[in-house]
mmCIF file of C-alpha atoms and ligand atoms in Angstrom:
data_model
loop_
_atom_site.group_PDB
_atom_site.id
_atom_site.type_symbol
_atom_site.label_atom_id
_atom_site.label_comp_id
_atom_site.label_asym_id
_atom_site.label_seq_id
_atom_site.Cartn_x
_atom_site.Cartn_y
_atom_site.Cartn_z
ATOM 1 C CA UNK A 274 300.789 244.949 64.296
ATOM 2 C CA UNK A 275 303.355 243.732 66.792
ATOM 3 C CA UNK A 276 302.854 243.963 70.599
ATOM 4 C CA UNK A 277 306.236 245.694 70.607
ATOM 5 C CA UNK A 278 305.508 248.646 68.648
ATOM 6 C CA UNK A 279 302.184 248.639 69.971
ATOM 7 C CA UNK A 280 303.327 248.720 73.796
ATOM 8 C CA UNK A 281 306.276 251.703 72.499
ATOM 9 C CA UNK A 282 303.304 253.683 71.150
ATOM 10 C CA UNK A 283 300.860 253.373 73.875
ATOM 11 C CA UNK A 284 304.125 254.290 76.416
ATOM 12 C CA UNK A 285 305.165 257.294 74.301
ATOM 13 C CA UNK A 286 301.097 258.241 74.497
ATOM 14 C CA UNK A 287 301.326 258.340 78.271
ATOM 15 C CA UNK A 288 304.284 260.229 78.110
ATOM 16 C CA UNK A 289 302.242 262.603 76.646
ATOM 17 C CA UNK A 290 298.960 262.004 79.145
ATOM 18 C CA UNK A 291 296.952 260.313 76.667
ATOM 19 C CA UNK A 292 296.041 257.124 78.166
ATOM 20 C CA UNK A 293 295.016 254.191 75.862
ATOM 21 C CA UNK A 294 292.850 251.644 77.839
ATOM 22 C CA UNK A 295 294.211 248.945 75.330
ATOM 23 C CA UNK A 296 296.517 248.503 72.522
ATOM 24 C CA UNK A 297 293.427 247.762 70.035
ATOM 25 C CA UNK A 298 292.472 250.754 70.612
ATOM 26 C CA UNK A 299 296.084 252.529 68.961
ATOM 27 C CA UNK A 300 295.955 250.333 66.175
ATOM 28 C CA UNK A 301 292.288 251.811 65.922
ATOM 29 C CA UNK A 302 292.327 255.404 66.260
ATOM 30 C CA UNK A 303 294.168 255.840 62.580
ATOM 31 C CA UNK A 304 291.133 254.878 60.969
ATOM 32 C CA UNK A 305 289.148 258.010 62.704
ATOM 33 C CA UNK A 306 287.215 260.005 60.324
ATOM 34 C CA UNK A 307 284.612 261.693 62.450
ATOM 35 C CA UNK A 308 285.474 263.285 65.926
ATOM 36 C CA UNK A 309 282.021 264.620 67.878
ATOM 37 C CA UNK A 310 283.338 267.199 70.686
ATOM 38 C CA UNK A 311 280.953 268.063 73.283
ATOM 39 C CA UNK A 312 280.708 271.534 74.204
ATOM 40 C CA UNK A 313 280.874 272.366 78.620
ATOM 41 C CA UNK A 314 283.969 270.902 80.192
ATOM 42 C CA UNK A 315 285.931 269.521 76.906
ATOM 43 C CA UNK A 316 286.059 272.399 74.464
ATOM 44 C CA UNK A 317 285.029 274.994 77.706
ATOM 45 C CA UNK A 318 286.977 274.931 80.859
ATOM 46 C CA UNK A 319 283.683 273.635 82.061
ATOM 47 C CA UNK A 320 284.231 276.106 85.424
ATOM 48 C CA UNK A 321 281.770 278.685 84.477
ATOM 49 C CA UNK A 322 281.138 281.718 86.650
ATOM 50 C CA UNK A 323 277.521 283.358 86.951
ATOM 51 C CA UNK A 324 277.477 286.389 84.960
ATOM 52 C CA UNK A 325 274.051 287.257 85.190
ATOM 53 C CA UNK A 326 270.806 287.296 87.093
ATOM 54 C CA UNK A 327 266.960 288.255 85.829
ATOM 55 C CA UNK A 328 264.332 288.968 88.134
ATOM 56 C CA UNK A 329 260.565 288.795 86.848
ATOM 57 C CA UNK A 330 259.409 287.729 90.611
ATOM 58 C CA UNK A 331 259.795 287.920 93.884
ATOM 59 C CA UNK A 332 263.563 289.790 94.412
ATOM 60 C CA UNK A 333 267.247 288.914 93.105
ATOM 61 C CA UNK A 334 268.218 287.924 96.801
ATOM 62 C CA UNK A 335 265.545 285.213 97.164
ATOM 63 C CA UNK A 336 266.028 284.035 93.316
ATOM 64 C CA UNK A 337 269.467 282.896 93.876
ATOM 65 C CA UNK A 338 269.106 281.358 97.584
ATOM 66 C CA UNK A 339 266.479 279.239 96.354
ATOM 67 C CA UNK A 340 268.248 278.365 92.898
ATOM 68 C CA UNK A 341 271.317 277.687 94.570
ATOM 69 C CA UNK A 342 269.703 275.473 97.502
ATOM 70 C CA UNK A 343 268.168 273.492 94.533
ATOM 71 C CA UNK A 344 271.372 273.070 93.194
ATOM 72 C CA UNK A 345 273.352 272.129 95.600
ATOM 73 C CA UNK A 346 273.450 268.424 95.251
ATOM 74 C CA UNK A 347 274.323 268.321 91.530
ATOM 75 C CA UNK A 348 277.563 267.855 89.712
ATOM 76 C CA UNK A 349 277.017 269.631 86.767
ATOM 77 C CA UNK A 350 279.565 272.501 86.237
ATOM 78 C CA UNK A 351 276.891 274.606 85.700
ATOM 79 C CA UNK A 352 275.193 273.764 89.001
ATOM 80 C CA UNK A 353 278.273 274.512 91.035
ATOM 81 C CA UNK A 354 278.720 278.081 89.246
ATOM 82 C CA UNK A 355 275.467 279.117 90.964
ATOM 83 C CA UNK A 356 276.264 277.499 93.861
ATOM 84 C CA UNK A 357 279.278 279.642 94.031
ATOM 85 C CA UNK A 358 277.714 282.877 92.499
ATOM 86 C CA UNK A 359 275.323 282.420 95.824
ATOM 87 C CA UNK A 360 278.488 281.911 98.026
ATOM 88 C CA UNK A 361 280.621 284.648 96.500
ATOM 89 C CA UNK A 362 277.515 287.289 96.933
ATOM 90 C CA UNK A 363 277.595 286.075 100.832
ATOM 91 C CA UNK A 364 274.356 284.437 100.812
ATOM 92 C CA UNK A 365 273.687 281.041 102.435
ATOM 93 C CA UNK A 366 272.332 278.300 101.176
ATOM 94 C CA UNK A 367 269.620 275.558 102.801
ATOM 95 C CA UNK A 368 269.707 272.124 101.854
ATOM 96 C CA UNK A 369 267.121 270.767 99.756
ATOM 97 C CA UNK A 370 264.069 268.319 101.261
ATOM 98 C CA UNK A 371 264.007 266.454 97.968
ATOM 99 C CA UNK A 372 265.773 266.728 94.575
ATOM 100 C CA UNK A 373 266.207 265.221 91.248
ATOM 101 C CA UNK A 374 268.913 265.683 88.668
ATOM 102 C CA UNK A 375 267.180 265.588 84.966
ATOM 103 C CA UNK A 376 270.067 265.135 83.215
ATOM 104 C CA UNK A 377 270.005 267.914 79.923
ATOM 105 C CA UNK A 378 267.724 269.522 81.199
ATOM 106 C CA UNK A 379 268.239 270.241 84.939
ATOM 107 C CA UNK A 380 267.185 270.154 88.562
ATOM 108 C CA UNK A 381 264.194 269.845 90.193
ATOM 109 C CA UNK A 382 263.796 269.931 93.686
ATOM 110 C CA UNK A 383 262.098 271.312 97.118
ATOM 111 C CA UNK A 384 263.744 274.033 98.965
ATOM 112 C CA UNK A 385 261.845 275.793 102.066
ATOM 113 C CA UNK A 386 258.684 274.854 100.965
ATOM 114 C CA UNK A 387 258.855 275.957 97.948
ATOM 115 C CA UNK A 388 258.854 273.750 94.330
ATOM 116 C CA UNK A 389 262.072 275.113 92.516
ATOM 117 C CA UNK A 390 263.122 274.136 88.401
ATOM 118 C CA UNK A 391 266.468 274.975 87.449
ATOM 119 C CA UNK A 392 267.067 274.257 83.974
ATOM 120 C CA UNK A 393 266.451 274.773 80.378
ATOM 121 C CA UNK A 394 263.242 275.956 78.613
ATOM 122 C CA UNK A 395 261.724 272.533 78.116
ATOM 123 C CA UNK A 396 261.959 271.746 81.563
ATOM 124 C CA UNK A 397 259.823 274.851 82.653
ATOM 125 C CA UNK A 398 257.570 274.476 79.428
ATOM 126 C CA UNK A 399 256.908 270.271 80.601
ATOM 127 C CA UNK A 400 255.927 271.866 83.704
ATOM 128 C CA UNK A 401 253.546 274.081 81.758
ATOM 129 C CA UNK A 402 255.432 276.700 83.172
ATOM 130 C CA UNK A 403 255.110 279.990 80.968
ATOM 131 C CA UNK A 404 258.725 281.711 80.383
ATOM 132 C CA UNK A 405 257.393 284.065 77.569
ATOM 133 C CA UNK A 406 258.187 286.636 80.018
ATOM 134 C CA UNK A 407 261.898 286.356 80.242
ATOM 135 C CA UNK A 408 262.756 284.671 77.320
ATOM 136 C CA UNK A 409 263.479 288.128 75.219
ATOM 137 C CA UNK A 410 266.642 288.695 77.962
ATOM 138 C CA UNK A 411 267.524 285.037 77.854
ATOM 139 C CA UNK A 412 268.139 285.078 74.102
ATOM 140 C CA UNK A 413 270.119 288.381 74.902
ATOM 141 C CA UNK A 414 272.652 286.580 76.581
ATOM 142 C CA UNK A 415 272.877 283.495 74.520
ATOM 143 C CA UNK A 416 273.866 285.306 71.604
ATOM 144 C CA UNK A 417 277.111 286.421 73.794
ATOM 145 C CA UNK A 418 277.573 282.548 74.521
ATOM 146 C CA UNK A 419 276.537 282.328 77.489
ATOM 147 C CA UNK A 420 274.350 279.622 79.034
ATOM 148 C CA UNK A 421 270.884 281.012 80.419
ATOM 149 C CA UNK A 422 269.131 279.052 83.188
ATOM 150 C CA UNK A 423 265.161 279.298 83.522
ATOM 151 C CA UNK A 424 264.303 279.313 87.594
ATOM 152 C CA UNK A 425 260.685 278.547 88.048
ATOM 153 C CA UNK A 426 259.087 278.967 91.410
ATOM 154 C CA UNK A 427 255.975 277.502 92.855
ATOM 155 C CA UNK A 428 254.119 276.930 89.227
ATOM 156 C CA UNK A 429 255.996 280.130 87.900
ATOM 157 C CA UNK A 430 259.104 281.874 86.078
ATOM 158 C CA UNK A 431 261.114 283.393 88.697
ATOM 159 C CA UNK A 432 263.916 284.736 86.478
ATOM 160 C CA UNK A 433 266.825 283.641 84.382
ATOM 161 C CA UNK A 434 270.289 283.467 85.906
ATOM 162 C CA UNK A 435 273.300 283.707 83.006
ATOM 163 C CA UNK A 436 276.415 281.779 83.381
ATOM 164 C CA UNK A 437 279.725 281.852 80.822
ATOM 165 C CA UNK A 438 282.217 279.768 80.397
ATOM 166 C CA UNK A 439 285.408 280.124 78.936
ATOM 167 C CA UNK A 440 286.736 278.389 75.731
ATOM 168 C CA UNK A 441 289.801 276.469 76.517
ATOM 169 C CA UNK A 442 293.377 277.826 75.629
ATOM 170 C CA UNK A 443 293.812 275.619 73.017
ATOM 171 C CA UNK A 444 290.494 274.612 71.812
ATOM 172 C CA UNK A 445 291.093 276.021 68.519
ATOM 173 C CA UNK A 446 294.137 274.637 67.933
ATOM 174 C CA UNK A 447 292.541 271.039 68.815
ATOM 175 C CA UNK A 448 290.349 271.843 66.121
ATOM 176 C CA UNK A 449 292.723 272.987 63.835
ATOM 177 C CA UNK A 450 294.725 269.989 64.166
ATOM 178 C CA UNK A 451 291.794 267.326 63.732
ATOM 179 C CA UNK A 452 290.841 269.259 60.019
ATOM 180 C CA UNK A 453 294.422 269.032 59.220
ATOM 181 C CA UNK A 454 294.252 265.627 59.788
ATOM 182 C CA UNK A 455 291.368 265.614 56.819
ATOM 183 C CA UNK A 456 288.472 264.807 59.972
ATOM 184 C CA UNK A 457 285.166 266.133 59.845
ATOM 185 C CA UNK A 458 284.641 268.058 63.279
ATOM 186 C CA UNK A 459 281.142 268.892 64.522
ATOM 187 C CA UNK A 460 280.577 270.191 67.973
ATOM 188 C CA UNK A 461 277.480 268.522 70.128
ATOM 189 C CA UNK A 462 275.991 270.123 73.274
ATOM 190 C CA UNK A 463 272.941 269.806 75.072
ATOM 191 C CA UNK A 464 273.183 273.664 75.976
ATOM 192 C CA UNK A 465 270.473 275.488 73.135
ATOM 193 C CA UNK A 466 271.983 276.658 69.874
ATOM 194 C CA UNK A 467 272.487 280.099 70.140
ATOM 195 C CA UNK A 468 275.363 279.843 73.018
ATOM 196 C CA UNK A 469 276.437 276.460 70.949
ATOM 197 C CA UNK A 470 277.212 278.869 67.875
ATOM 198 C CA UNK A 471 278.709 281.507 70.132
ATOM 199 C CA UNK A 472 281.055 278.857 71.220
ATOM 200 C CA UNK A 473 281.570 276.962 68.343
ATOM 201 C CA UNK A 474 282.617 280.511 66.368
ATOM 202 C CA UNK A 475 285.582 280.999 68.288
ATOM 203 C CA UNK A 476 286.768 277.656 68.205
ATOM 204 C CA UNK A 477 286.672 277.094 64.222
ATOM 205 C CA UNK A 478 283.654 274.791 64.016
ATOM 206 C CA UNK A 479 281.094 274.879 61.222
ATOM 207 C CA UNK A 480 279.321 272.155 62.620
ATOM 208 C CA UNK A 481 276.596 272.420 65.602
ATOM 209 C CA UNK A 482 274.279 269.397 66.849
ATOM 210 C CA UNK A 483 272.454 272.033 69.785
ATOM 211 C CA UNK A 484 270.099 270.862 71.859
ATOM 212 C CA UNK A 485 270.325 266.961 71.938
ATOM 213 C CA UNK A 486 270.269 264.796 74.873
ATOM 214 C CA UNK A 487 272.438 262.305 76.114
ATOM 215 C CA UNK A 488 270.736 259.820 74.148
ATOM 216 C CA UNK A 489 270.458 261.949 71.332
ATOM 217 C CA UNK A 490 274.371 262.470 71.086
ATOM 218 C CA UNK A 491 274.811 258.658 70.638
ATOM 219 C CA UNK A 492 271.933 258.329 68.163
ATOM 220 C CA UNK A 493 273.742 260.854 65.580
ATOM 221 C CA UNK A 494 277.442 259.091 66.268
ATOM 222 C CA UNK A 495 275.789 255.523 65.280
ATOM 223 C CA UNK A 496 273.665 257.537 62.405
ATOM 224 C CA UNK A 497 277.371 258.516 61.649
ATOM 225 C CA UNK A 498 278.643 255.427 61.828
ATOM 226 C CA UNK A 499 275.660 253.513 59.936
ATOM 227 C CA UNK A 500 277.024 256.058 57.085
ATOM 228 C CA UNK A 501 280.436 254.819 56.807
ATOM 229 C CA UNK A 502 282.531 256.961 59.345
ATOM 230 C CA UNK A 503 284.716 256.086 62.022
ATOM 231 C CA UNK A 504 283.966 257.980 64.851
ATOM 232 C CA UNK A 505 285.655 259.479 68.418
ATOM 233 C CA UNK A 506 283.353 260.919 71.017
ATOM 234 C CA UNK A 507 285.053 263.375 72.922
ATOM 235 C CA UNK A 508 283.312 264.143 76.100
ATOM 236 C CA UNK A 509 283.654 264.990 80.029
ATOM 237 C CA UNK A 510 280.331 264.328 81.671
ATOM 238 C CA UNK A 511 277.614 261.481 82.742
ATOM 239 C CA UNK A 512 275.730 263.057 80.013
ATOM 240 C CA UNK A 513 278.271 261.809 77.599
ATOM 241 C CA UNK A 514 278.363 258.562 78.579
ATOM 242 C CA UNK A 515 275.883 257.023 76.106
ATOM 243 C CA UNK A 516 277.962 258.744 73.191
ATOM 244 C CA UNK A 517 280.918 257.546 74.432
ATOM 245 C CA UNK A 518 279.985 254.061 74.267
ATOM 246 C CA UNK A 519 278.123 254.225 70.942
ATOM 247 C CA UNK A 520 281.188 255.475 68.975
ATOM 248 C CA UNK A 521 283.986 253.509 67.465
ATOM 249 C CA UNK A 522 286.591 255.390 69.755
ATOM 250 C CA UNK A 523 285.270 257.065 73.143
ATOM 251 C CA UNK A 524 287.930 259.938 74.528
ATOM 252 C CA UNK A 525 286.735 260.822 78.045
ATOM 253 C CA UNK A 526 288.950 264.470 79.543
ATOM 254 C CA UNK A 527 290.506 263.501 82.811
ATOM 255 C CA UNK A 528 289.146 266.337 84.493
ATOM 256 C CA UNK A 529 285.616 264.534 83.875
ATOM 257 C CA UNK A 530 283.685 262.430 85.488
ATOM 258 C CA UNK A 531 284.168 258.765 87.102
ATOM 259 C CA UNK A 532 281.188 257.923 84.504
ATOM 260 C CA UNK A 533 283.021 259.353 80.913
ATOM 261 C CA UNK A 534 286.383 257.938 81.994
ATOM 262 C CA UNK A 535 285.221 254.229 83.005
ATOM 263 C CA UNK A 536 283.012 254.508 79.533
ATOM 264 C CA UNK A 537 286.259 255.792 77.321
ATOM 265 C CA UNK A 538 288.757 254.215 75.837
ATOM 266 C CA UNK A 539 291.285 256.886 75.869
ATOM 267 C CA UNK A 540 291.678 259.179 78.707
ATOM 268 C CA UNK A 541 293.381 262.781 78.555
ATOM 269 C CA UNK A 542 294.856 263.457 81.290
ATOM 270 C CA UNK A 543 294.628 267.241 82.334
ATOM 271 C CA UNK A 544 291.993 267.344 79.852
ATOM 272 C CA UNK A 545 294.236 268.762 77.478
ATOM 273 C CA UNK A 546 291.782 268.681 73.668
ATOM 274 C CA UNK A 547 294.751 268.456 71.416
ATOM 275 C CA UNK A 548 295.335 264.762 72.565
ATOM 276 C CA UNK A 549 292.471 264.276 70.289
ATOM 277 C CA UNK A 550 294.540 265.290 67.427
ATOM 278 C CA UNK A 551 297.926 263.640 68.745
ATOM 279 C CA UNK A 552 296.225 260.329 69.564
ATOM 280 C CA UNK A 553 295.622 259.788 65.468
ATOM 281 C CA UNK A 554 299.050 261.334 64.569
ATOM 282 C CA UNK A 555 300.472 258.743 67.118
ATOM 283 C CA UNK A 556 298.428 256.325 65.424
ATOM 284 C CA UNK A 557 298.926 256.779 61.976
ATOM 285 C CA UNK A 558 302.888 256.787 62.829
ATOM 286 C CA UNK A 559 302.806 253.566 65.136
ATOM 287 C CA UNK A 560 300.752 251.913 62.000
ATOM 288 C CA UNK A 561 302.537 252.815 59.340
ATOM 289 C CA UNK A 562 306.133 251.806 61.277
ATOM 290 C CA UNK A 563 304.497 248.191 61.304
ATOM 291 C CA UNK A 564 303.059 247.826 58.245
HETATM 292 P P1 ADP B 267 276.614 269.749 77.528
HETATM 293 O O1 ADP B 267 276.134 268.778 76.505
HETATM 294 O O2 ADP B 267 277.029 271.055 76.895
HETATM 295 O O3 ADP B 267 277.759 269.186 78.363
HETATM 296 P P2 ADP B 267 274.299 269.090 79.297
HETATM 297 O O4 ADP B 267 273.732 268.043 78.389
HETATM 298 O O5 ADP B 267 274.900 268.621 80.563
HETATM 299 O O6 ADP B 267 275.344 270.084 78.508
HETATM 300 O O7 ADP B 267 273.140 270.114 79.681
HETATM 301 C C1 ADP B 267 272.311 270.679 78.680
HETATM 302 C C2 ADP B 267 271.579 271.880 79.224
HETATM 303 O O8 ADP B 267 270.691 271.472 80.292
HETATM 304 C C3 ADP B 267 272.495 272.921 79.863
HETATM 305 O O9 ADP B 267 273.000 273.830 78.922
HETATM 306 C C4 ADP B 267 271.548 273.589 80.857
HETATM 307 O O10 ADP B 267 270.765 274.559 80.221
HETATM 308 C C5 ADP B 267 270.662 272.445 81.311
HETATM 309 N N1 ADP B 267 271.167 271.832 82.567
HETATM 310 C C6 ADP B 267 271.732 270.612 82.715
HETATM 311 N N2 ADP B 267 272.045 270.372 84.005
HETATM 312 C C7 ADP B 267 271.691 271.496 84.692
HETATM 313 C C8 ADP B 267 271.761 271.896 86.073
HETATM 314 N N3 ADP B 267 272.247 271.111 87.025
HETATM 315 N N4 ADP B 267 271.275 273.126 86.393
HETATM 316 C C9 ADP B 267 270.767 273.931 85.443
HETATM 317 N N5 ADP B 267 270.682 273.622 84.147
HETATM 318 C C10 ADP B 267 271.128 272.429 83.770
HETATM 319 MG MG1 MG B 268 280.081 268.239 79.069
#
């Protein structure tokens, strides 16, 4: 490879907002066999908007004030949709005497008094919180892709709040693009594997790792890679971060966070998806020019 064509293909990349952290990194990406796409803010918009809200105690008023005072110090796209579900139903939020972010499984903190859990099934159930009680509604709206939320109270399940997300304009043709290519595309999400199937249906994946934590994502990409194949991560959040770094190739979306980006080694700007697919084409061509 010679720096020159190297440094034109890197420049025509930028041209096209895919940002290559180094040139190794072109002269790698032709080799990619594997490409892991996580689900909320890289193949979804990742600005979901509350759809729904369950009550089993107390009222729908108090449910959301104290789910969206819990939430209020998190990042997670999915923590700012209730936050603004709260806002845009007028209601006014407290801020939180203690909270902790649990990251793939969500929030726990102290609001008014009172001990709140945002989050997904296991985090209620490690609280030996029972959920029995909602869980027939939850599984209602996963199977329209949406993302349910378990809100525990005090010791208790205080409903399930709902909130979609939209699949990005051209999600499927990123996918499209990376079979062409001949690459085996598998979507991975910590979100449960009903909404992950949803999703992945109108996208064009066959492929579904639901329900894995961060750590979990970048044990399958090196089990991936221990099996032969060269891998891209393709993530947004702090929760990608450890997949990102295990695979041959990390691709962080510029709309992500600091955490994804400073882990990747190619940035898409605008966190457009089909950079995915351009960044090999741009590869291939730069290689095969050189060669
Ligand atoms: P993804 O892999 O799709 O980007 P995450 O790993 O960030 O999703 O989160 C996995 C699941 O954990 C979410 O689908 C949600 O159910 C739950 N979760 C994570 N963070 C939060 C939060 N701040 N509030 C509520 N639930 C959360
Ligand atoms: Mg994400």
């Amino acid at each position: 490879a010679t720096p020159t064509s190297i440094m034109v293909g890197t420049g025509k990349a930028a041209e096209l907002g895919i940002l290559f952290r180094g040139g190794e990194h072109l002269e790698r990406a032709q080799k990619i066999n594997a490409v892991i796409l996580d689900k909320t803010g890289t193949l979804t918009t990742g600005k979901p908007a509350l759809t729904d809200i369950v009550v089993k105690n107390g009222d729908e008023g108090e449910l959301l004030r104290l789910a969206a005072s819990a939430e209020g110090p998190s990042e997670h796209p999915l923590a700012q949709a209730i936050v603004r579900g709260a806002m845009e139903r007028g209601m006014t939020t407290e801020s939180a005497d203690s909270f902790e972010a649990i990251p793939g499984y969500g929030v726990r903190a102290v609001v008014a008094g009172h001990k709140v859990l945002v989050g997904t099934r296991a985090l209620l159930r490690q609280e030996g919180i029972e959920i029995s009680a909602v869980e027939g509604a939850a599984q209602e709206l996963e199977g329209l892709g949406k993302t349910a939320m378990f809100v525990g109270i005090d010791g208790k399940v205080a409903g399930v709040l709902a909130v979609a997300d939209t699949v990005k304009e051209k999600a499927a043709e990123a996918v499209r693009r990376l079979k062409d290519l001949g690459i085996q595309v598998v979507m991975a999400t910590g979100d449960n594997r009903r909404t992950a199937e949803a999703v992945a249906r109108q996208v064009g994946i066959d492929e579904v790792w639901a329900e894995v934590l961060p750590q979990g994502k970048a044990d399958r990409v090196k089990a991936l890679r221990d099996r032969g194949k060269v891998v891209a991560m393709v993530g947004d959040g702090i929760n990608d971060a450890p997949a990102l770094a295990a695979a041959d190739i990390g691709i962080a979306m510029g709309t992500g966070t600091d955490v994804a980006i400073e882990t990747a080694d190619i940035t898409l700007v605008g966190g457009d998806v089909t950079g995915v697919a351009r960044a090999v084409e741009l590869s291939r061509k730069t290689m095969r020019n050189i060669r």
